[in-house]
Short mmCIF file of C-alpha atoms in Angstrom, two decimals:
data_model
loop_
_atom_site.label_atom_id
_atom_site.label_comp_id
_atom_site.label_asym_id
_atom_site.label_seq_id
_atom_site.Cartn_x
_atom_site.Cartn_y
_atom_site.Cartn_z
CA MET A 140 -12.85 3.26 -25.72
CA THR A 141 -16.37 4.69 -25.66
CA GLY A 142 -16.49 5.81 -22.03
CA VAL A 143 -20.21 4.94 -21.65
CA VAL A 144 -22.32 1.99 -20.51
CA PRO A 145 -24.49 0.66 -23.37
CA ARG A 146 -28.18 0.15 -22.67
CA ARG A 147 -28.27 -3.44 -23.89
CA VAL A 148 -25.35 -4.20 -21.58
CA LEU A 149 -26.56 -2.43 -18.45
CA TRP A 150 -30.32 -2.88 -18.25
CA PRO A 151 -30.79 -6.65 -18.66
CA GLY A 152 -28.52 -7.08 -15.64
CA VAL A 153 -30.50 -4.56 -13.61
CA VAL A 154 -33.76 -6.27 -14.55
CA GLY A 155 -32.15 -9.60 -13.76
CA ALA A 156 -31.11 -8.47 -10.28
CA VAL A 157 -34.65 -7.20 -9.61
CA LEU A 158 -36.09 -10.55 -10.73
CA LEU A 159 -33.58 -12.42 -8.56
CA THR A 160 -34.75 -10.34 -5.62
CA ALA A 161 -38.44 -10.89 -6.43
CA GLY A 162 -38.04 -14.60 -7.13
CA GLY A 163 -36.02 -14.98 -3.96
CA LEU A 164 -39.14 -14.12 -1.92
CA GLY A 165 -40.39 -17.60 -2.68
CA ALA A 166 -37.49 -19.61 -4.06
CA GLY A 167 -34.57 -18.20 -2.04
CA ALA A 168 -33.28 -19.24 1.37
CA ILE A 169 -36.19 -17.44 3.00
CA VAL A 170 -36.97 -17.01 6.69
CA ARG A 171 -39.01 -19.98 7.90
CA ARG A 172 -41.48 -17.81 9.80
CA ASP A 173 -41.48 -14.77 7.56
CA PRO A 174 -43.34 -11.83 9.14
CA LEU A 175 -43.43 -10.01 5.78
CA LEU A 176 -45.05 -12.80 3.79
CA SER A 177 -47.18 -14.55 6.40
CA GLY A 178 -50.81 -13.53 6.15
CA THR A 179 -50.36 -11.87 2.77
CA ILE A 180 -50.97 -13.04 -0.77
CA LEU A 181 -47.20 -13.20 -1.26
CA ASN A 182 -47.10 -16.16 1.12
CA ALA A 183 -48.36 -18.23 -1.82
CA LEU A 184 -44.90 -17.86 -3.38
CA ARG A 185 -43.53 -20.30 -0.83
CA TYR A 186 -45.71 -23.27 -1.76
CA GLY A 187 -46.90 -25.30 -4.72
CA HIS A 188 -47.39 -23.45 -7.99
CA GLY A 189 -46.49 -20.16 -6.33
CA HIS A 190 -43.09 -21.56 -5.43
CA ASP A 191 -42.66 -22.89 -8.96
CA LEU A 192 -43.45 -19.42 -10.32
CA ALA A 193 -40.93 -17.82 -7.94
CA PHE A 194 -38.35 -20.38 -9.03
CA LEU A 195 -38.99 -19.50 -12.69
CA VAL A 196 -38.75 -15.76 -11.98
CA LEU A 197 -35.46 -16.21 -10.14
CA PHE A 198 -33.86 -18.27 -12.91
CA THR A 199 -35.12 -15.79 -15.50
CA GLY A 200 -33.41 -13.05 -13.54
CA LEU A 201 -30.19 -15.04 -13.42
CA ALA A 202 -30.37 -15.53 -17.18
CA PHE A 203 -30.77 -11.77 -17.71
CA MET A 204 -27.80 -11.07 -15.47
CA VAL A 205 -25.62 -13.62 -17.28
CA VAL A 206 -26.55 -12.17 -20.68
CA SER A 207 -25.61 -8.67 -19.48
CA TRP A 208 -22.36 -9.98 -18.06
CA VAL A 209 -21.44 -11.71 -21.32
CA ARG A 210 -22.24 -8.58 -23.33
CA LEU A 211 -20.11 -6.49 -20.98
CA GLY A 212 -17.33 -9.06 -21.29
CA ARG A 213 -17.37 -8.77 -25.08
CA LEU A 214 -17.11 -5.02 -24.78
CA VAL A 215 -14.23 -5.31 -22.33
CA LEU A 216 -12.31 -7.76 -24.51
CA SER A 217 -12.70 -5.50 -27.54
CA GLY A 218 -11.34 -2.52 -25.60
CA GLY A 219 -14.68 -0.70 -25.63
CA ALA A 220 -15.07 -0.58 -21.83
CA GLY A 221 -12.64 0.21 -19.03
CA GLY A 222 -12.57 -0.58 -15.36
CA ARG A 223 -14.79 2.34 -14.34
CA ILE A 224 -17.55 1.24 -16.70
CA VAL A 225 -17.35 -2.31 -15.33
CA ALA A 226 -17.55 -0.95 -11.78
CA LEU A 227 -20.61 1.17 -12.69
CA ALA A 228 -22.38 -1.83 -14.23
CA ALA A 229 -21.51 -4.03 -11.25
CA ALA A 230 -22.87 -1.41 -8.85
CA ALA A 231 -26.15 -1.21 -10.79
CA TRP A 232 -26.50 -5.00 -10.77
CA THR A 233 -25.65 -5.25 -7.09
CA ALA A 234 -28.01 -2.56 -5.76
CA PRO A 235 -31.28 -4.59 -5.98
CA LEU A 236 -29.60 -7.56 -4.30
CA ILE A 237 -28.95 -5.59 -1.11
CA ILE A 238 -32.57 -6.04 -0.02
CA ALA A 239 -33.02 -9.51 -1.53
CA PRO A 240 -33.78 -12.52 0.67
CA PRO A 241 -30.69 -14.67 1.20
CA LEU A 242 -29.97 -16.48 -2.07
CA TYR A 243 -28.27 -19.83 -2.67
CA SER A 244 -27.34 -20.34 0.98
CA ARG A 245 -28.67 -20.17 4.53
CA ASP A 246 -25.24 -19.28 5.93
CA VAL A 247 -26.23 -15.73 6.83
CA TYR A 248 -28.65 -17.13 9.42
CA SER A 249 -25.74 -19.01 10.98
CA TYR A 250 -23.69 -15.80 11.01
CA LEU A 251 -26.46 -14.01 12.91
CA ALA A 252 -26.89 -16.89 15.33
CA GLN A 253 -23.15 -17.03 16.05
CA GLY A 254 -23.12 -13.29 16.69
CA ALA A 255 -26.09 -13.69 19.03
CA VAL A 256 -24.39 -16.55 20.89
CA ALA A 257 -21.39 -14.30 21.56
CA LEU A 258 -23.53 -11.25 22.38
CA ARG A 259 -25.56 -13.19 24.95
CA GLY A 260 -22.55 -14.34 26.92
CA PHE A 261 -21.96 -17.82 25.51
CA ASP A 262 -18.66 -18.93 24.01
CA PRO A 263 -19.32 -19.11 20.24
CA TYR A 264 -16.39 -21.54 19.90
CA VAL A 265 -18.13 -23.98 22.26
CA HIS A 266 -21.85 -23.45 21.71
CA GLY A 267 -23.95 -23.51 18.55
CA ALA A 268 -27.27 -21.90 17.66
CA SER A 269 -29.19 -24.42 19.79
CA VAL A 270 -28.64 -22.28 22.92
CA LEU A 271 -30.72 -19.47 21.40
CA ASP A 272 -34.44 -18.84 21.25
CA LEU A 273 -36.47 -18.43 18.09
CA PRO A 274 -36.30 -16.87 15.54
CA LEU A 275 -32.48 -16.66 15.40
CA ARG A 276 -32.12 -20.37 16.10
CA GLY A 277 -35.01 -21.52 13.97
CA ASN A 278 -33.57 -20.33 10.65
CA VAL A 279 -30.20 -22.05 11.04
CA ALA A 280 -29.83 -25.24 9.00
CA GLY A 281 -30.15 -28.38 11.12
CA LEU A 282 -26.59 -29.41 10.32
CA TRP A 283 -25.25 -26.32 12.09
CA GLN A 284 -27.53 -26.19 15.14
CA GLU A 285 -24.92 -27.74 17.44
CA THR A 286 -21.85 -26.53 15.52
CA PRO A 287 -19.67 -23.79 17.09
CA SER A 288 -18.48 -20.91 14.92
CA PRO A 289 -15.47 -21.65 12.68
CA TYR A 290 -14.93 -17.95 11.91
CA GLY A 291 -12.43 -15.46 13.19
CA PRO A 292 -12.90 -12.74 15.81
CA LEU A 293 -13.50 -9.86 13.42
CA PHE A 294 -16.42 -11.60 11.76
CA LEU A 295 -17.88 -12.60 15.12
CA LEU A 296 -17.61 -8.96 16.16
CA LEU A 297 -19.56 -7.96 13.04
CA GLY A 298 -22.19 -10.54 13.95
CA LYS A 299 -22.42 -9.25 17.52
CA VAL A 300 -22.81 -5.65 16.37
CA THR A 301 -25.44 -6.65 13.81
CA VAL A 302 -27.55 -8.54 16.35
CA PHE A 303 -27.11 -5.73 18.88
CA ILE A 304 -28.58 -3.30 16.31
CA THR A 305 -31.26 -5.50 14.78
CA GLY A 306 -32.19 -7.73 17.71
CA ASP A 307 -34.26 -10.78 16.73
CA ASN A 308 -35.28 -9.27 13.39
CA VAL A 309 -33.70 -11.86 11.11
CA ILE A 310 -34.67 -10.07 7.90
CA LEU A 311 -33.09 -6.78 8.92
CA GLY A 312 -30.11 -8.65 10.35
CA ALA A 313 -29.53 -10.43 7.03
CA ILE A 314 -29.52 -7.08 5.21
CA PHE A 315 -27.02 -5.62 7.69
CA MET A 316 -24.75 -8.63 7.29
CA ARG A 317 -24.96 -8.27 3.52
CA LEU A 318 -23.90 -4.63 3.83
CA ALA A 319 -20.89 -5.73 5.88
CA VAL A 320 -19.99 -8.30 3.24
CA LEU A 321 -20.49 -5.66 0.55
CA THR A 322 -17.53 -3.74 1.95
CA GLY A 323 -15.41 -6.66 0.79
CA LEU A 324 -16.64 -6.17 -2.76
CA VAL A 325 -15.78 -2.47 -2.55
CA LEU A 326 -12.30 -3.32 -1.25
CA LEU A 327 -11.84 -5.81 -4.06
CA ALA A 328 -12.84 -3.21 -6.66
CA TRP A 329 -10.34 -0.81 -5.09
CA ALA A 330 -7.57 -3.42 -5.09
CA VAL A 331 -7.95 -4.75 -8.63
CA PRO A 332 -6.23 -1.82 -10.44
CA GLY A 333 -3.22 -2.15 -8.15
CA LEU A 334 -3.09 -5.91 -8.61
CA THR A 335 -3.18 -5.66 -12.39
CA ARG A 336 -0.48 -2.97 -12.33
CA HIS A 337 1.86 -5.43 -10.62
CA LEU A 338 0.69 -8.73 -12.09
CA GLY A 339 0.39 -7.75 -15.76
CA GLY A 340 -3.34 -8.08 -16.43
CA ARG A 341 -5.90 -5.59 -17.69
CA THR A 342 -7.93 -3.76 -15.07
CA SER A 343 -11.16 -3.96 -17.05
CA ILE A 344 -10.89 -7.73 -17.54
CA ALA A 345 -9.96 -8.35 -13.92
CA MET A 346 -12.86 -6.19 -12.73
CA TRP A 347 -15.22 -8.01 -15.05
CA LEU A 348 -14.06 -11.42 -13.78
CA THR A 349 -14.41 -10.40 -10.14
CA VAL A 350 -16.72 -7.57 -9.07
CA ALA A 351 -19.20 -8.03 -11.96
CA ASN A 352 -19.15 -11.85 -12.00
CA PRO A 353 -22.53 -13.57 -11.30
CA LEU A 354 -20.62 -16.01 -9.10
CA VAL A 355 -19.57 -13.09 -6.90
CA LEU A 356 -22.84 -11.14 -7.12
CA ALA A 357 -25.54 -13.83 -7.04
CA LEU A 358 -23.77 -16.27 -4.70
CA GLY A 359 -21.36 -14.01 -2.84
CA ILE A 360 -23.50 -10.91 -2.29
CA GLY A 361 -26.86 -12.66 -2.70
CA GLY A 362 -25.78 -15.27 -0.18
CA ALA A 363 -24.08 -12.65 2.05
CA HIS A 364 -21.03 -14.91 2.29
CA ASN A 365 -18.16 -13.75 4.44
CA ASP A 366 -15.79 -15.08 1.77
CA ILE A 367 -16.32 -11.82 -0.15
CA LEU A 368 -15.29 -9.74 2.86
CA MET A 369 -12.28 -11.99 3.33
CA VAL A 370 -11.10 -11.77 -0.29
CA GLY A 371 -11.56 -7.99 -0.32
CA LEU A 372 -9.30 -7.58 2.70
CA MET A 373 -6.89 -10.17 1.32
CA ALA A 374 -6.62 -8.47 -2.09
CA ALA A 375 -6.10 -5.08 -0.45
CA GLY A 376 -3.36 -6.55 1.73
CA VAL A 377 -1.58 -8.08 -1.25
CA VAL A 378 -1.66 -4.72 -3.05
CA MET A 379 -0.16 -3.00 -0.03
CA VAL A 380 2.73 -5.47 0.11
CA LEU A 381 3.35 -5.18 -3.63
CA ASP A 382 3.36 -1.39 -3.21
CA ARG A 383 6.07 -1.79 -0.52
CA ARG A 384 3.72 -0.86 2.28
CA HIS A 385 4.56 -4.14 3.92
CA LEU A 386 3.35 -3.62 7.49
CA THR A 387 -0.02 -2.30 6.28
CA GLY A 388 -0.33 -5.29 3.98
CA PHE A 389 0.31 -7.82 6.74
CA ALA A 390 -2.12 -5.96 8.99
CA LEU A 391 -4.84 -6.26 6.35
CA LEU A 392 -4.08 -9.96 5.95
CA ALA A 393 -4.52 -10.30 9.70
CA LEU A 394 -7.97 -8.72 9.40
CA ALA A 395 -8.81 -11.03 6.49
CA THR A 396 -7.75 -14.04 8.58
CA ALA A 397 -9.83 -12.68 11.45
CA VAL A 398 -12.81 -13.07 9.12
CA LYS A 399 -11.96 -16.49 7.72
CA ALA A 400 -8.84 -18.58 8.25
CA THR A 401 -8.30 -19.24 4.54
CA ALA A 402 -6.64 -15.84 4.09
CA PHE A 403 -3.71 -16.98 6.25
CA LEU A 404 -2.52 -19.17 3.35
CA VAL A 405 -1.32 -16.04 1.54
CA VAL A 406 0.80 -14.74 4.42
CA PRO A 407 3.86 -17.05 4.00
CA PHE A 408 4.02 -16.14 0.30
CA LEU A 409 4.07 -12.43 1.11
CA VAL A 410 7.07 -13.02 3.38
CA TRP A 411 9.01 -14.02 0.26
CA VAL A 412 7.88 -10.82 -1.48
CA TRP A 413 9.25 -8.68 1.33
CA ALA A 414 12.40 -10.76 1.79
CA ALA A 415 13.33 -10.42 -1.89
CA ARG A 416 13.53 -6.65 -1.46
CA LEU A 417 15.96 -6.73 1.45
CA SER A 418 19.74 -6.98 1.31
CA GLY A 419 22.03 -9.53 2.86
CA PRO A 420 22.14 -13.34 3.06
CA ALA A 421 18.96 -15.17 2.04
CA ARG A 422 18.31 -16.62 5.50
CA HIS A 423 18.72 -13.23 7.18
CA ARG A 424 16.38 -11.57 4.68
CA PHE A 425 13.74 -14.24 5.19
CA LEU A 426 13.92 -14.11 8.99
CA THR A 427 13.77 -10.31 8.99
CA ALA A 428 10.69 -10.23 6.77
CA ALA A 429 9.03 -13.06 8.67
CA ALA A 430 9.66 -11.40 12.03
CA ALA A 431 8.44 -7.95 10.98
CA GLY A 432 5.45 -9.20 9.01
CA GLY A 433 4.60 -11.74 11.69
CA ALA A 434 4.71 -9.08 14.40
CA ALA A 435 2.32 -6.82 12.46
CA PHE A 436 0.02 -9.77 11.84
CA VAL A 437 -0.02 -10.91 15.48
CA VAL A 438 -0.60 -7.43 16.90
CA VAL A 439 -3.60 -6.74 14.63
CA PHE A 440 -5.07 -10.20 15.03
CA ALA A 441 -4.67 -10.06 18.81
CA ALA A 442 -6.36 -6.65 18.88
CA ALA A 443 -9.32 -8.01 16.88
CA THR A 444 -9.57 -10.96 19.28
CA VAL A 445 -9.56 -8.73 22.36
CA VAL A 446 -12.11 -6.28 20.95
CA ALA A 447 -14.39 -9.16 19.92
CA GLY A 448 -14.19 -10.58 23.45
CA VAL A 449 -13.32 -14.12 22.33
CA ASP A 450 -10.32 -16.43 22.42
CA LEU A 451 -8.57 -18.71 19.91
CA GLY A 452 -11.10 -21.51 20.25
CA TRP A 453 -12.00 -21.25 16.56
CA ILE A 454 -8.75 -23.05 15.71
CA ASP A 455 -9.96 -26.14 17.55
CA VAL A 456 -13.36 -25.82 15.88
CA LEU A 457 -11.72 -25.80 12.43
CA ARG A 458 -9.73 -28.88 13.36
CA SER A 459 -12.74 -30.82 14.63
CA GLN A 460 -15.44 -29.90 12.09
CA GLY A 461 -16.78 -32.74 9.99
CA PRO A 462 -16.67 -32.00 6.26
CA LEU A 463 -19.73 -31.55 4.10
CA LEU A 464 -20.24 -33.98 1.25
CA THR A 465 -19.84 -32.09 -2.04
CA TRP A 466 -18.23 -33.36 -5.21
CA MET A 467 -16.72 -29.99 -6.02
CA SER A 468 -14.03 -31.43 -3.79
CA LEU A 469 -11.99 -33.56 -6.20
CA PRO A 470 -11.25 -36.34 -3.67
CA CYS A 471 -14.96 -36.57 -2.91
CA ALA A 472 -15.83 -36.58 -6.62
CA VAL A 473 -13.39 -39.39 -7.40
CA ALA A 474 -14.55 -41.41 -4.38
CA GLU A 475 -18.23 -41.15 -5.28
CA LEU A 476 -17.63 -41.87 -8.95
CA LEU A 477 -15.55 -44.97 -8.21
CA TYR A 478 -17.87 -46.24 -5.53
CA TYR A 479 -21.11 -45.89 -7.48
CA SER A 480 -19.60 -47.19 -10.73
CA VAL A 481 -17.47 -50.04 -9.34
CA GLY A 482 -17.00 -50.13 -5.58
CA ARG A 483 -20.54 -51.01 -4.52
CA TYR A 484 -20.24 -54.25 -6.50
CA VAL A 485 -17.04 -55.28 -4.70
CA PRO A 486 -17.51 -57.25 -1.46
CA GLY A 487 -16.19 -55.43 1.59
CA PHE A 488 -16.25 -51.96 0.05
CA THR A 489 -18.36 -49.38 1.85
CA TYR A 490 -19.24 -45.89 0.75
CA LEU A 491 -17.85 -44.21 3.86
CA GLY A 492 -14.69 -46.32 3.70
CA VAL A 493 -13.93 -45.32 0.11
CA LEU A 494 -14.76 -41.69 0.84
CA SER A 495 -12.48 -41.60 3.89
CA VAL A 496 -9.53 -43.04 1.96
CA PHE A 497 -9.80 -40.47 -0.81
CA ARG A 498 -10.32 -37.58 1.58
CA VAL A 499 -7.16 -38.50 3.48
CA ALA A 500 -5.31 -38.83 0.19
CA GLY A 501 -6.60 -35.41 -0.85
CA VAL A 502 -5.30 -33.80 2.35
CA ILE A 503 -1.88 -35.39 1.80
CA VAL A 504 -1.72 -34.17 -1.80
CA LEU A 505 -2.91 -30.73 -0.72
CA ALA A 506 -0.19 -30.46 1.94
CA TYR A 507 2.43 -31.37 -0.66
CA VAL A 508 1.09 -28.82 -3.15
CA LEU A 509 1.03 -26.03 -0.55
CA VAL A 510 4.58 -26.67 0.65
CA ARG A 511 5.92 -27.00 -2.88
CA GLN A 512 4.22 -23.81 -4.09
CA TRP A 513 5.54 -21.90 -1.10
CA TRP A 514 9.09 -23.09 -1.76
CA LEU A 515 8.85 -22.23 -5.45
CA ALA A 516 7.75 -18.70 -4.45
CA ARG A 517 11.05 -17.83 -2.75
CA ALA A 518 12.11 -15.47 -5.59
CA GLY A 519 9.34 -13.14 -4.41
CA GLY A 520 7.62 -10.59 -6.63
CA VAL A 521 4.99 -11.64 -9.13
CA GLU A 522 6.06 -15.27 -8.89
CA ALA A 523 5.14 -15.39 -5.21
CA ILE A 524 1.62 -14.05 -5.90
CA LYS A 525 1.24 -16.56 -8.72
CA ARG A 526 2.15 -19.38 -6.35
CA ALA A 527 -0.19 -18.02 -3.68
CA THR A 528 -3.02 -18.06 -6.21
CA ILE A 529 -2.25 -21.68 -7.09
CA ALA A 530 -2.28 -22.52 -3.39
CA LEU A 531 -5.73 -20.95 -2.95
CA LEU A 532 -7.02 -22.85 -5.98
CA ALA A 533 -5.56 -26.10 -4.66
CA VAL A 534 -7.45 -25.66 -1.38
CA SER A 535 -10.63 -24.96 -3.38
CA LEU A 536 -10.21 -28.25 -5.24
CA LEU A 537 -8.61 -30.67 -2.77
CA ALA A 538 -10.10 -29.75 0.61
CA PRO A 539 -12.45 -32.36 2.14
CA SER A 540 -15.38 -29.98 1.55
CA VAL A 541 -15.73 -27.42 -1.23
CA LEU A 542 -18.59 -25.04 -2.01
CA PRO A 543 -18.98 -22.89 -5.15
CA TRP A 544 -18.15 -19.55 -3.56
CA TYR A 545 -14.77 -20.95 -2.38
CA PHE A 546 -13.49 -20.37 -5.91
CA THR A 547 -13.67 -16.62 -5.34
CA TRP A 548 -10.53 -17.04 -3.21
CA ALA A 549 -8.23 -17.76 -6.13
CA LEU A 550 -10.28 -15.65 -8.54
CA ALA A 551 -9.62 -12.48 -6.53
CA LEU A 552 -5.87 -12.69 -7.25
CA GLY A 553 -5.82 -14.81 -10.40
CA ALA A 554 -7.99 -12.42 -12.41
CA ALA A 555 -5.25 -9.78 -12.21
CA PHE A 556 -2.79 -11.80 -14.31
CA ALA A 557 -2.64 -11.62 -18.10
CA TRP A 558 -4.80 -14.35 -19.69
CA LYS A 559 -5.47 -15.39 -23.25
CA GLU A 560 -9.05 -14.85 -24.34
CA ARG A 561 -9.87 -18.54 -24.56
CA TRP A 562 -8.96 -18.95 -20.88
CA ILE A 563 -11.10 -15.97 -19.95
CA GLY A 564 -13.97 -17.76 -21.71
CA VAL A 565 -13.26 -20.91 -19.70
CA PHE A 566 -13.29 -18.96 -16.43
CA ALA A 567 -16.56 -17.31 -17.41
CA GLY A 568 -18.21 -20.64 -18.23
CA ILE A 569 -17.05 -22.23 -14.97
CA SER A 570 -18.31 -19.23 -12.99
CA VAL A 571 -21.82 -19.51 -14.44
CA TRP A 572 -21.84 -23.28 -14.00
CA MET A 573 -21.08 -22.91 -10.30
CA VAL A 574 -24.09 -20.65 -9.89
CA LEU A 575 -26.37 -23.00 -11.80
CA VAL A 576 -25.47 -26.12 -9.81
CA THR A 577 -26.42 -24.36 -6.57
CA LEU A 578 -30.13 -24.30 -5.82
CA PRO A 579 -31.38 -20.85 -4.78
CA ASP A 580 -32.92 -22.12 -1.52
CA GLY A 581 -29.50 -23.15 -0.23
CA THR A 582 -29.82 -26.87 -0.91
CA ILE A 583 -26.45 -28.42 -1.71
CA VAL A 584 -26.84 -29.79 -5.22
CA ALA A 585 -23.20 -30.66 -5.73
CA ARG A 586 -23.72 -34.41 -5.36
CA TRP A 587 -23.49 -37.33 -7.76
CA THR A 588 -26.63 -38.72 -6.16
CA TYR A 589 -29.00 -35.94 -5.22
CA ASP A 590 -30.93 -37.60 -2.39
CA SER A 591 -34.68 -37.51 -3.05
CA MET A 592 -34.57 -35.67 -6.39
CA ASN A 593 -35.80 -37.79 -9.27
CA PRO A 594 -32.70 -38.73 -11.33
CA TRP A 595 -34.75 -38.13 -14.49
CA VAL A 596 -34.93 -34.50 -13.34
CA TRP A 597 -31.49 -34.11 -11.80
CA TRP A 598 -29.32 -35.45 -14.61
CA PRO A 599 -31.03 -33.50 -17.44
CA TYR A 600 -30.75 -30.39 -15.27
CA PHE A 601 -27.07 -31.09 -14.70
CA ALA A 602 -26.57 -31.51 -18.46
CA ALA A 603 -28.39 -28.21 -19.03
CA THR A 604 -26.01 -26.43 -16.64
CA VAL A 605 -23.04 -27.73 -18.60
CA ALA A 606 -24.62 -26.64 -21.89
CA ALA A 607 -25.39 -23.17 -20.54
CA SER A 608 -21.83 -22.79 -19.29
CA ALA A 609 -20.43 -23.85 -22.65
CA TRP A 610 -22.66 -21.27 -24.33
CA VAL A 611 -21.29 -18.55 -22.05
CA ALA A 612 -17.70 -19.50 -22.86
CA ARG A 613 -18.37 -19.44 -26.60
CA ALA A 614 -20.66 -16.41 -26.68
CA LEU A 615 -18.13 -14.33 -24.81
CA LEU A 616 -15.62 -14.61 -27.63
CA ARG A 617 -18.04 -13.45 -30.32
CA PRO A 618 -17.80 -9.75 -31.26
CA GLU A 619 -20.29 -7.35 -29.68
CA PRO A 620 -22.47 -5.41 -32.17
CA ALA A 621 -22.81 -1.63 -32.21
CA LEU A 622 -24.31 -0.40 -28.94
CA THR A 623 -26.36 2.54 -27.64
CA PRO A 624 -24.91 4.34 -24.61
CA VAL A 625 -26.90 5.06 -21.45
CA ALA A 626 -24.49 6.41 -18.83
CA GLY A 627 -21.17 8.17 -18.82
CA GLY A 628 -17.82 7.32 -17.32
CA THR A 629 -14.21 6.95 -18.25
CA GLY A 630 -12.36 3.70 -18.50
CA GLY A 631 -9.16 2.41 -17.09
#
């Protein structure tokens, strides 16, 4: 193990992150009334050929970052780089993104608006951004103008604090929210060594698949998605439970759930982990672990709710929200494929009818998978974490709506297991593909029929994303040539 970061590994990714930031000024999910660009020559980046140039710069930056990531992956697989080197490279690639415009999503504007709704005395679980004045309201996507917040009390508290500090300055607010999300990446980097120690993987590989992954950096940090904060808290909580610090682990899972409800899926699996370590009859062990862990969870979650000054209305919001249409959801993909290939030629078949049937079927299958995985996890230990990871992946595939960054849920735990190199290549290719099928301005591209986009443009682009992802998977498994070091550090 060399203990240094090679130049040809580190610097393309740094340059790529800088280009992503620069290209994002015109091609990202920019502020609609941007006080920094308006009235300057940079405003030309938002329109016509200027926008096309920004788009090209952004994709060039992404290509540089992917090349660096693949080169680092080769080094990791060969044993030439440890976890500390991966963390150093990831930090260097992340730094320019901190001040980037929101990339690949407009969600951060919704986060700010929801925080402002709560700060200004409205119930964020009843009212959407439409009750606000510009500019906080004006940058929220139209779909979410009337939609209450589906997020937990801790994340709403972060939004309230951010808006309290930054006021109506959307640009500064987006940077503050990104810094809050960045703490999740730091927590994840801290948790990975502990996860691999228990789950059998290599720290360097798990770090490479998570904290250095373009899916996590470009979409997660670039988009300032609260999913990264959630998975950081979740991973830290799982480590605590595996280290026999059970109450601390359940408390951290409560905080993760108070960011986004998805984290709660892991809690029942961790009950099995704790129960397996107790003595006595199986039922008594389970009830003891469930009661103690549940008490820690409820106390911390209730405290977050009280401090945030909200109630449990977000549960009703989650239940009532209409799903987005994305074919990363397998039921949606099957429904659209069948309808457009066959169903539209069958009398009586409607698009919405077919879609509804498959979405209901997907929920039924998902419920079965979750219950079965939980029951199979009753031996506790590593098996329970494996089943929890499968459950998170199942939600990412079978839920009525799925977006690319949802796959970080399962990745955060799954990367810590031992994998054969060919599967690592598959994960790498899929990660890059998910970035490529997401347009940097936040437009949802994950559709069989992409609305107004010319199909002669969309389908060749889609084919190019598949080809690029296949290249990543294959290139990763080729040996890395001799390299020149640039920075020191020891591996792990």
